[in-house]
PDB file of C-alpha atoms and ligand atoms in Angstrom:
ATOM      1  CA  UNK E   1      15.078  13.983  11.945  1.00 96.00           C
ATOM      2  CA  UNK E   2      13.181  14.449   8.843  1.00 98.00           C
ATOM      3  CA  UNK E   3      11.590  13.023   5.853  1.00 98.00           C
ATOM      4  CA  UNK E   4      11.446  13.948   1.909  1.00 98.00           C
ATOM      5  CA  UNK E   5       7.647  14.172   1.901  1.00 98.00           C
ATOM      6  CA  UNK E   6       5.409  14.485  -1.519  1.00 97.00           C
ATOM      7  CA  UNK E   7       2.607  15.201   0.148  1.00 97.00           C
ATOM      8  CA  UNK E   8       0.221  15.198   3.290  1.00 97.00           C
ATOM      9  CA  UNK E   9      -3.384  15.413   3.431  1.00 97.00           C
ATOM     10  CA  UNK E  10      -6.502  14.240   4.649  1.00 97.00           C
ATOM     11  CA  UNK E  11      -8.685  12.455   2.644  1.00 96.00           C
ATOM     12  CA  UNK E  12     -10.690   9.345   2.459  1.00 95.00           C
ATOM     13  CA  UNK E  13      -8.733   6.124   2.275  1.00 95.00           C
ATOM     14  CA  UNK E  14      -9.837   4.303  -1.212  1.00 94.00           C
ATOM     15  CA  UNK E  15      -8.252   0.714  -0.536  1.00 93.00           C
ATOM     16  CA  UNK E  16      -8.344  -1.689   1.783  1.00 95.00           C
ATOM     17  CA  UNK E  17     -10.340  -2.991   4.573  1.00 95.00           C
ATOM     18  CA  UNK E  18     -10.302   0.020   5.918  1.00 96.00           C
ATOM     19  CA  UNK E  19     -12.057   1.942   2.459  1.00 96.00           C
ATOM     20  CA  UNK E  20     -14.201   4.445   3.190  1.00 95.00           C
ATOM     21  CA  UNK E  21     -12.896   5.788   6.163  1.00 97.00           C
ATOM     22  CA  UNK E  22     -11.729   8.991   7.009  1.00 97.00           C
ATOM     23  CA  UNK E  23      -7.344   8.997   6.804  1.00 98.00           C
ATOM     24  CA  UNK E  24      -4.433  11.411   6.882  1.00 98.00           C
ATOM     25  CA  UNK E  25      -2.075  10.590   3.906  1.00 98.00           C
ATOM     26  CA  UNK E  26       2.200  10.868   4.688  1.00 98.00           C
ATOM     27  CA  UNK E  27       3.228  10.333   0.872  1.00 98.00           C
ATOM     28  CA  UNK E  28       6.906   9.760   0.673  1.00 98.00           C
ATOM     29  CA  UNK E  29       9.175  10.574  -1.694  1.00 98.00           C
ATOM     30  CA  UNK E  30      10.956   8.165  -3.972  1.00 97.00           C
ATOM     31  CA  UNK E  31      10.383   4.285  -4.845  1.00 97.00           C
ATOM     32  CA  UNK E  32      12.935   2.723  -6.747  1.00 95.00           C
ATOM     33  CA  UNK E  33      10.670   0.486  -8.770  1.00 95.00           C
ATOM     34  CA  UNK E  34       9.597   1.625 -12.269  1.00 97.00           C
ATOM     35  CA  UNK E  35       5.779  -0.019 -12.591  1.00 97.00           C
ATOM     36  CA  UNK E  36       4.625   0.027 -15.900  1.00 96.00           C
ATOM     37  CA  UNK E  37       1.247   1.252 -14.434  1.00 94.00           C
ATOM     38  CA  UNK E  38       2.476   3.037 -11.568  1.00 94.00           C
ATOM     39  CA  UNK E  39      -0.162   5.727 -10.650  1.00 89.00           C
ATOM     40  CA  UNK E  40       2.449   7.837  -8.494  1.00 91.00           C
ATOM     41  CA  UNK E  41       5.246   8.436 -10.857  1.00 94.00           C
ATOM     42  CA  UNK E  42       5.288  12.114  -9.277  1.00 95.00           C
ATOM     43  CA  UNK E  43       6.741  10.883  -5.822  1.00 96.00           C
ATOM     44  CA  UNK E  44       9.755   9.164  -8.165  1.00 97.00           C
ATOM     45  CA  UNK E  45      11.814  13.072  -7.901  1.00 96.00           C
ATOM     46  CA  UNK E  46      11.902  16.200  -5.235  1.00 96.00           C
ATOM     47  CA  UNK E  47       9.645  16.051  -2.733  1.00 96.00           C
ATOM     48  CA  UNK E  48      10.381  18.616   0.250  1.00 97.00           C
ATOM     49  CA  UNK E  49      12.282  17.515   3.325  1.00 98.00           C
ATOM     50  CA  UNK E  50      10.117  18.427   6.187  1.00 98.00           C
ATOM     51  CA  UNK E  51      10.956  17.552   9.613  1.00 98.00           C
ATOM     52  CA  UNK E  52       9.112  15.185  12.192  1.00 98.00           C
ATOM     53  CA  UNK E  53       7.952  17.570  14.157  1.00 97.00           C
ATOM     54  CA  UNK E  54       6.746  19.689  11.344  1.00 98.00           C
ATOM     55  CA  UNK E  55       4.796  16.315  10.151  1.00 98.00           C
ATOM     56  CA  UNK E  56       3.092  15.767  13.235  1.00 97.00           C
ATOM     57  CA  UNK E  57       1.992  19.097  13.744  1.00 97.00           C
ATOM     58  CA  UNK E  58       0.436  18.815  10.224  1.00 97.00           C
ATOM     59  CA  UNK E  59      -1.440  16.037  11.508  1.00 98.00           C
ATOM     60  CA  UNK E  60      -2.741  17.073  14.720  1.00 97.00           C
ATOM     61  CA  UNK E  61      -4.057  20.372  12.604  1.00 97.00           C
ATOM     62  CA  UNK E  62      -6.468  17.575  10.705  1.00 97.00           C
ATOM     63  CA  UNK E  63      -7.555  15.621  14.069  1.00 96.00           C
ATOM     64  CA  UNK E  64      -7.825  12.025  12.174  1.00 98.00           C
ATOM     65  CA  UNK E  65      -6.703   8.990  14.258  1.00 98.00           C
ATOM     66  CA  UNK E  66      -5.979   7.372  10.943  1.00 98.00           C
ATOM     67  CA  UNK E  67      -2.858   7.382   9.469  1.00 98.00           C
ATOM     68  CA  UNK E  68      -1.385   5.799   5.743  1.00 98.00           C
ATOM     69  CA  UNK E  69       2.345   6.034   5.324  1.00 98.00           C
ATOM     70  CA  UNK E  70       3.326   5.613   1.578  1.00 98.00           C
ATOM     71  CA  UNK E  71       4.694   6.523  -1.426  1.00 95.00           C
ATOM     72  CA  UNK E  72       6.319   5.963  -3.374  1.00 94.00           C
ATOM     73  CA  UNK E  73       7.587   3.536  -1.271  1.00 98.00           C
ATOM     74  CA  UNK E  74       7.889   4.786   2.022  1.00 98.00           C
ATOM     75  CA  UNK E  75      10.062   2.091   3.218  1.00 98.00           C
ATOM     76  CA  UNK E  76      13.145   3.463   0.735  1.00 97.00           C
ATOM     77  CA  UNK E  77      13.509   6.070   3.358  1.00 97.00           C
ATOM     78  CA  UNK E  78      15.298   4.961   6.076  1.00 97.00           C
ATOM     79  CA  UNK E  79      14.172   7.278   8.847  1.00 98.00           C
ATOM     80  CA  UNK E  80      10.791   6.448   8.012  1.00 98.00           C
ATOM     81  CA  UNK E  81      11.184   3.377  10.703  1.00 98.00           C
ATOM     82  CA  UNK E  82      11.555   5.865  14.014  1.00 98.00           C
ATOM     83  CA  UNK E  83       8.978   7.847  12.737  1.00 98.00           C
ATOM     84  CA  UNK E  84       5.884   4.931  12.317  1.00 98.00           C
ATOM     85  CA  UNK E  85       7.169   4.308  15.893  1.00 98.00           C
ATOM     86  CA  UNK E  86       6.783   7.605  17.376  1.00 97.00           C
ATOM     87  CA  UNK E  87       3.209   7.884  15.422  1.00 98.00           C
ATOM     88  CA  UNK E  88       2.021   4.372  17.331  1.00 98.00           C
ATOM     89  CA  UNK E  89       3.529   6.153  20.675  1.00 98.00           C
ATOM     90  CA  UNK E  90       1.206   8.981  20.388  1.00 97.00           C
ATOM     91  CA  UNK E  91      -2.057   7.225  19.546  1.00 98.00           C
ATOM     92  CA  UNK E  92      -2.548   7.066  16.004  1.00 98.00           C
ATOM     93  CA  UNK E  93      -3.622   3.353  13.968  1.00 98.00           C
ATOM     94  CA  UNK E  94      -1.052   3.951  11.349  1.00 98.00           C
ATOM     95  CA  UNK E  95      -1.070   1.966   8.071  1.00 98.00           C
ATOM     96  CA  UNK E  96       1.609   1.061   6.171  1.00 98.00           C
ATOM     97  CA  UNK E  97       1.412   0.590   2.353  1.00 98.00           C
ATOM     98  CA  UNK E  98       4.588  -0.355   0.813  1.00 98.00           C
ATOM     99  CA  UNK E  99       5.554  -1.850  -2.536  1.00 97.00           C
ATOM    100  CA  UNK E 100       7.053  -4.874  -1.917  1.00 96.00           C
ATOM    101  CA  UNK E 101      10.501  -4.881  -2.682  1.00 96.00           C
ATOM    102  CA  UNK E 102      11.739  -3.561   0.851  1.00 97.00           C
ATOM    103  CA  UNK E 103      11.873  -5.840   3.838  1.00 97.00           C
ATOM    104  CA  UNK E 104       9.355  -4.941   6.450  1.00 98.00           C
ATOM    105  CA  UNK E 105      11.149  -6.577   9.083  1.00 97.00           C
ATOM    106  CA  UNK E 106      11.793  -2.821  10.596  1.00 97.00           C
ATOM    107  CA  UNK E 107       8.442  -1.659  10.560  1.00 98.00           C
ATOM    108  CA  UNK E 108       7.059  -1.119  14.334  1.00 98.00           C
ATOM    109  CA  UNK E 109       5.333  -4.509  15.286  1.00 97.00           C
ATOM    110  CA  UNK E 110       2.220  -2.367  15.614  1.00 98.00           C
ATOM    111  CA  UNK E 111       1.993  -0.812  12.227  1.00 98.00           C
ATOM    112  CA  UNK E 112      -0.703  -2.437  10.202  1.00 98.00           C
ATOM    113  CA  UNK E 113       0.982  -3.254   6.690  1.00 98.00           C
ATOM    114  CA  UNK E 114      -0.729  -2.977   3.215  1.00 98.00           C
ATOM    115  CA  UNK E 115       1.993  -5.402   0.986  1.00 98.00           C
ATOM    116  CA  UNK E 116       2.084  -5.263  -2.566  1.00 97.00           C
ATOM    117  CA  UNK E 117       2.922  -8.239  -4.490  1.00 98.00           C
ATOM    118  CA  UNK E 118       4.176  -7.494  -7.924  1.00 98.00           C
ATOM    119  CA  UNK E 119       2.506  -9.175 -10.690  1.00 98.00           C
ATOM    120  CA  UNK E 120       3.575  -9.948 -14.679  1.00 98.00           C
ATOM    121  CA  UNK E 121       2.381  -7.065 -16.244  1.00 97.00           C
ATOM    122  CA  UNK E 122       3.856  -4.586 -13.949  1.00 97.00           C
ATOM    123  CA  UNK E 123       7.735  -5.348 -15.471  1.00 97.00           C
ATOM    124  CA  UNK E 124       8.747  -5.680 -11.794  1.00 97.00           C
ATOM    125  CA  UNK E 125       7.644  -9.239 -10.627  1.00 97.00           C
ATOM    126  CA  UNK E 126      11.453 -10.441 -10.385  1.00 96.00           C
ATOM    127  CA  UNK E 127      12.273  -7.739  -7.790  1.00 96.00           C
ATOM    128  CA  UNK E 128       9.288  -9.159  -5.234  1.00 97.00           C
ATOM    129  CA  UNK E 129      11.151  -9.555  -1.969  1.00 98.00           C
ATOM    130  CA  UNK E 130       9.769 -12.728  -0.880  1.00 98.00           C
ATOM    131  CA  UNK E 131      10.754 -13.215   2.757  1.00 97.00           C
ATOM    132  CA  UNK E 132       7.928 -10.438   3.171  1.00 98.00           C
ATOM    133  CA  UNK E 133       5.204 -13.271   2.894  1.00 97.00           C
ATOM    134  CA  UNK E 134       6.641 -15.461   5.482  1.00 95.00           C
ATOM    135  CA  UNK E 135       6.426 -12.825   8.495  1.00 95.00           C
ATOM    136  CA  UNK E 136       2.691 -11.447   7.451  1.00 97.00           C
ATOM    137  CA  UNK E 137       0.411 -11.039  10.464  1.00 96.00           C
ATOM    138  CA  UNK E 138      -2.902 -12.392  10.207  1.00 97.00           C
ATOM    139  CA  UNK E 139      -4.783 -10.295  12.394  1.00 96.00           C
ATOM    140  CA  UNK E 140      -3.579  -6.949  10.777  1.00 97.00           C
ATOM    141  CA  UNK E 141      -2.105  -7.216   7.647  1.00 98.00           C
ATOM    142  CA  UNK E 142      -3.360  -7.197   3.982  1.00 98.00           C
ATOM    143  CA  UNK E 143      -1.848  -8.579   1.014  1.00 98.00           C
ATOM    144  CA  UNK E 144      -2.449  -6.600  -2.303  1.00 98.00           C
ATOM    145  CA  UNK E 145      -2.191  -7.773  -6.389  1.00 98.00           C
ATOM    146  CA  UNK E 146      -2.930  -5.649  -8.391  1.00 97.00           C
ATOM    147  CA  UNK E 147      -3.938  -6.891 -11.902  1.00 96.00           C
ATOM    148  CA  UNK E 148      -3.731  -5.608 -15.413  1.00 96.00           C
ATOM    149  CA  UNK E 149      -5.128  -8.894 -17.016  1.00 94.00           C
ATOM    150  CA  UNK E 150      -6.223 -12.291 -16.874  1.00 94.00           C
ATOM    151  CA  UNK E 151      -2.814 -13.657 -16.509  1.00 96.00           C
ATOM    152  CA  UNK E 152      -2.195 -11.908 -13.242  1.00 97.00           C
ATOM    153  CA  UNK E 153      -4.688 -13.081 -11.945  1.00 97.00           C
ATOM    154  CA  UNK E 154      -3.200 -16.165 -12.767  1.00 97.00           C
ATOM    155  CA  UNK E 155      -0.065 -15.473 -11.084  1.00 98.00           C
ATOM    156  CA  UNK E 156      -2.117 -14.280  -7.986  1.00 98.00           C
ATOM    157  CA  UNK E 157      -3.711 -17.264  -7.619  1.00 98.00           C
ATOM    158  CA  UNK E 158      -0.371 -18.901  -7.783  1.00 98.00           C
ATOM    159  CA  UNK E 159       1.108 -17.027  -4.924  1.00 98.00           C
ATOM    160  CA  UNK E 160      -2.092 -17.119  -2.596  1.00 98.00           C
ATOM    161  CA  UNK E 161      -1.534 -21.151  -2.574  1.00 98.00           C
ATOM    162  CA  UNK E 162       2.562 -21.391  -2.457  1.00 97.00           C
ATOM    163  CA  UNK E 163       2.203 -18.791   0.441  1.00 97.00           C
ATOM    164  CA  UNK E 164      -0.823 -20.239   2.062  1.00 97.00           C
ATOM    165  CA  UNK E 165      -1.739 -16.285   2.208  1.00 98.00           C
ATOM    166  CA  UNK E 166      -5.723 -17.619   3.093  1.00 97.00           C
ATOM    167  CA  UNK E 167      -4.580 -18.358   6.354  1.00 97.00           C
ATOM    168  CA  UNK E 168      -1.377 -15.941   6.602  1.00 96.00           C
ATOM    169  CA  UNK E 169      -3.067 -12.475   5.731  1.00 98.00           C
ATOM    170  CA  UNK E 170      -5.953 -10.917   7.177  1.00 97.00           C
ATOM    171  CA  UNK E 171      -7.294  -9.940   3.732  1.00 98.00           C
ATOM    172  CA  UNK E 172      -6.339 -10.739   0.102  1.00 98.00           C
ATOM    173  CA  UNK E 173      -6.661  -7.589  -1.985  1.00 98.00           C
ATOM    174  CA  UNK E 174      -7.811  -8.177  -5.574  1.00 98.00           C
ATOM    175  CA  UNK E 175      -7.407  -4.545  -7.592  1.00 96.00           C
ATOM    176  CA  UNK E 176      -7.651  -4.422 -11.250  1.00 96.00           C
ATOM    177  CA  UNK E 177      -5.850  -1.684 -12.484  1.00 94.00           C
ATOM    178  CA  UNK E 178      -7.847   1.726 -12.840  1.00 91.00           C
ATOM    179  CA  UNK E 179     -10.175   1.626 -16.115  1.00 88.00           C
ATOM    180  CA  UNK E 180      -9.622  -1.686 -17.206  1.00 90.00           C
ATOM    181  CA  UNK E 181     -11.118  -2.357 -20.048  1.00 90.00           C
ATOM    182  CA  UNK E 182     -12.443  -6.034 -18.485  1.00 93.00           C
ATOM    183  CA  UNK E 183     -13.490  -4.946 -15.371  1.00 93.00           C
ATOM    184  CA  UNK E 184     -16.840  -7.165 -15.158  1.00 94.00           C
ATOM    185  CA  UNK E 185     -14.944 -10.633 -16.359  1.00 95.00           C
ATOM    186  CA  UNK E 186     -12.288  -9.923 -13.536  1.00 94.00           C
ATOM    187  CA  UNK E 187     -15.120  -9.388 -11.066  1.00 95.00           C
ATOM    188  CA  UNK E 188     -16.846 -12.768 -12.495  1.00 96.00           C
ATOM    189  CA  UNK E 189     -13.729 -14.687 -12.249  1.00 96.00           C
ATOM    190  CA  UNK E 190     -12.887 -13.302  -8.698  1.00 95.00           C
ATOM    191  CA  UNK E 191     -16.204 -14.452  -7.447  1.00 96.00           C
ATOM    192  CA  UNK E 192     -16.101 -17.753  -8.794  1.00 97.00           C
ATOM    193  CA  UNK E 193     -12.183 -18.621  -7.230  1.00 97.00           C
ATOM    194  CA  UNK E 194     -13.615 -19.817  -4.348  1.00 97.00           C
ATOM    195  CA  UNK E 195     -10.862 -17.916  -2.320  1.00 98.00           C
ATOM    196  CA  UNK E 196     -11.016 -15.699   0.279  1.00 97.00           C
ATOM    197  CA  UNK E 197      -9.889 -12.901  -1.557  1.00 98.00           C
ATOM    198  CA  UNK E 198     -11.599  -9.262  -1.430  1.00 97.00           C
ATOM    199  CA  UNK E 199     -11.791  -7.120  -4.920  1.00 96.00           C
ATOM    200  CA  UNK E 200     -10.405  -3.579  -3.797  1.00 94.00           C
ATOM    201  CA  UNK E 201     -11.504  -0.644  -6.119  1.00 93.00           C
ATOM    202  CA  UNK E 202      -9.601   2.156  -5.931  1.00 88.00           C
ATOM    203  CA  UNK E 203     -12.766   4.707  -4.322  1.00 88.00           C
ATOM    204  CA  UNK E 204     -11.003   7.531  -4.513  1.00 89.00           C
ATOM    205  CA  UNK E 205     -10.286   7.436  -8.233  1.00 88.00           C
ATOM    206  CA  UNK E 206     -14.030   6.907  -8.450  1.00 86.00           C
ATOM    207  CA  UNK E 207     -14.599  10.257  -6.455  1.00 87.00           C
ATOM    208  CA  UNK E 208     -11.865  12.628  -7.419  1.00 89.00           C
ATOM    209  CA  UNK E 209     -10.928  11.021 -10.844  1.00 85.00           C
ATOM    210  CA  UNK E 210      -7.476   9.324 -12.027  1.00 82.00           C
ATOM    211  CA  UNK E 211      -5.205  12.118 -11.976  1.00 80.00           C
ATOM    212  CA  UNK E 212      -6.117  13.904  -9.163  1.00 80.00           C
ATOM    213  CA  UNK E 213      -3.806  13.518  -6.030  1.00 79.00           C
ATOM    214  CA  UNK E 214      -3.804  15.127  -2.509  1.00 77.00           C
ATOM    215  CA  UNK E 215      -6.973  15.361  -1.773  1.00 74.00           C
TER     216      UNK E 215
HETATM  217  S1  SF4 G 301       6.116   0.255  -6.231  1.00 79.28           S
HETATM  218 FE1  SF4 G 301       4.361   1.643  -6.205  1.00 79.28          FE
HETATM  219  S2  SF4 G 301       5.237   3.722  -6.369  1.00 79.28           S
HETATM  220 FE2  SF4 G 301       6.837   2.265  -6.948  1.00 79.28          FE
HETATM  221  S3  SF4 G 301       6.699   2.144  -9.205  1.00 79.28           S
HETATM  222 FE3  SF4 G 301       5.443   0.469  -8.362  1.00 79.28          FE
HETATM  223  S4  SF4 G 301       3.356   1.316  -8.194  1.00 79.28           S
HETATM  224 FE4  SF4 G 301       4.784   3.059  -8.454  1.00 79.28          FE
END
């Protein structure tokens, strides 16, 4: 079996709960969502289809326990489900960022999941697939929004209290969009919610800059 694969590398993971720490990237080809700010729009075509074995080897070779699957979205793929599995089977944590529109019902019970939830601004907030919200596990997996403005944040807020995400997500990821203008009101407003909600700056755009990927 095999995957269409962007890119691999090792690197240090910039989101999350788990920011900071060392983490071997699996970037899948291909996301059939068109975010307006999408930061990725070079998975959308080619890619190289590199086989499982190839994919592990690659990974061994950088001797990190760590492990993000994305994208693009990585769920699109549809092999991408034995794969996760056989990843848990040998040892690694493996993370699981995915965009939201796919159901993660498939996804290896042991998989920790990083879930998008579209907001306004993005042009794709009709297309959230919902159900993903209901079957979120609290001891493992985050919920992210990212936000372009004030009225996403709006929209977040919204969500967090139809979903009762407080008590059905481990963490509530809060990430303004990469040089936003309002950075510091965000922060101001995020701190004053009262919610248990994290903001999540993207540290590896902070290191490497905005356009650079695969490292
Ligand atoms: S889901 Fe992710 S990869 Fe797909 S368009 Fe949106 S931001 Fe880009």
């Amino acid at each position: 079996m095999d995957l269409r694969i962007t890119e691999i590398f090792l690197s240090i993971q910039g989101e999350s709960t788990h920011a900071g720490r060392p983490c071997a990237f699996v970037r899948l080809t291909g996301c059939p969502m068109r975010c307006v700010w999408c930061d990725s729009e070079y998975t959308f075509t080619g890619g190289t289809r590199i086989s499982f074995e190839e994919i592990y080897a690659r990974l061994k070779e950088f001797g990190c326990n760590l492990v993000e699957v994305t994208g693009g979205d990585p769920l699109a793929q549809k092999n991408v489900f034995p794969f996760i599995t056989r990843l848990l089977d040998d040892g690694y944590e493996v993370l699981i960022e995915t965009g939201g529109f796919f159901s993660t019902e498939k996804v290896d019970e042991r998989a920790k999941i990083i879930l998008d939830v579209k907001c306004p601004a993005s042009g794709e907030s009709e297309r959230n697939y919902w159900a993903n919200l209901e079957s979120l596990r609290a001891d493992r997996d985050e919920i992210k929004f990212v936000i372009a403005d004030l009225n996403d944040w709006k929209f977040a807020k919204e969500i967090i209290a139809e979903y009762d995400l407080e008590n059905r997500a481990k963490e509530i990821l809060i990430s303004p969009i990469f040089g936003i203008e309002n950075l510091a009101e965000i922060a101001e407003t995020v701190s004053r919610s009262g919610l248990r909600v994290r903001l999540n700056l993207q540290l590896h755009k902070y290191i490497w800059g905005a356009d650079v990927h695969g490292v």
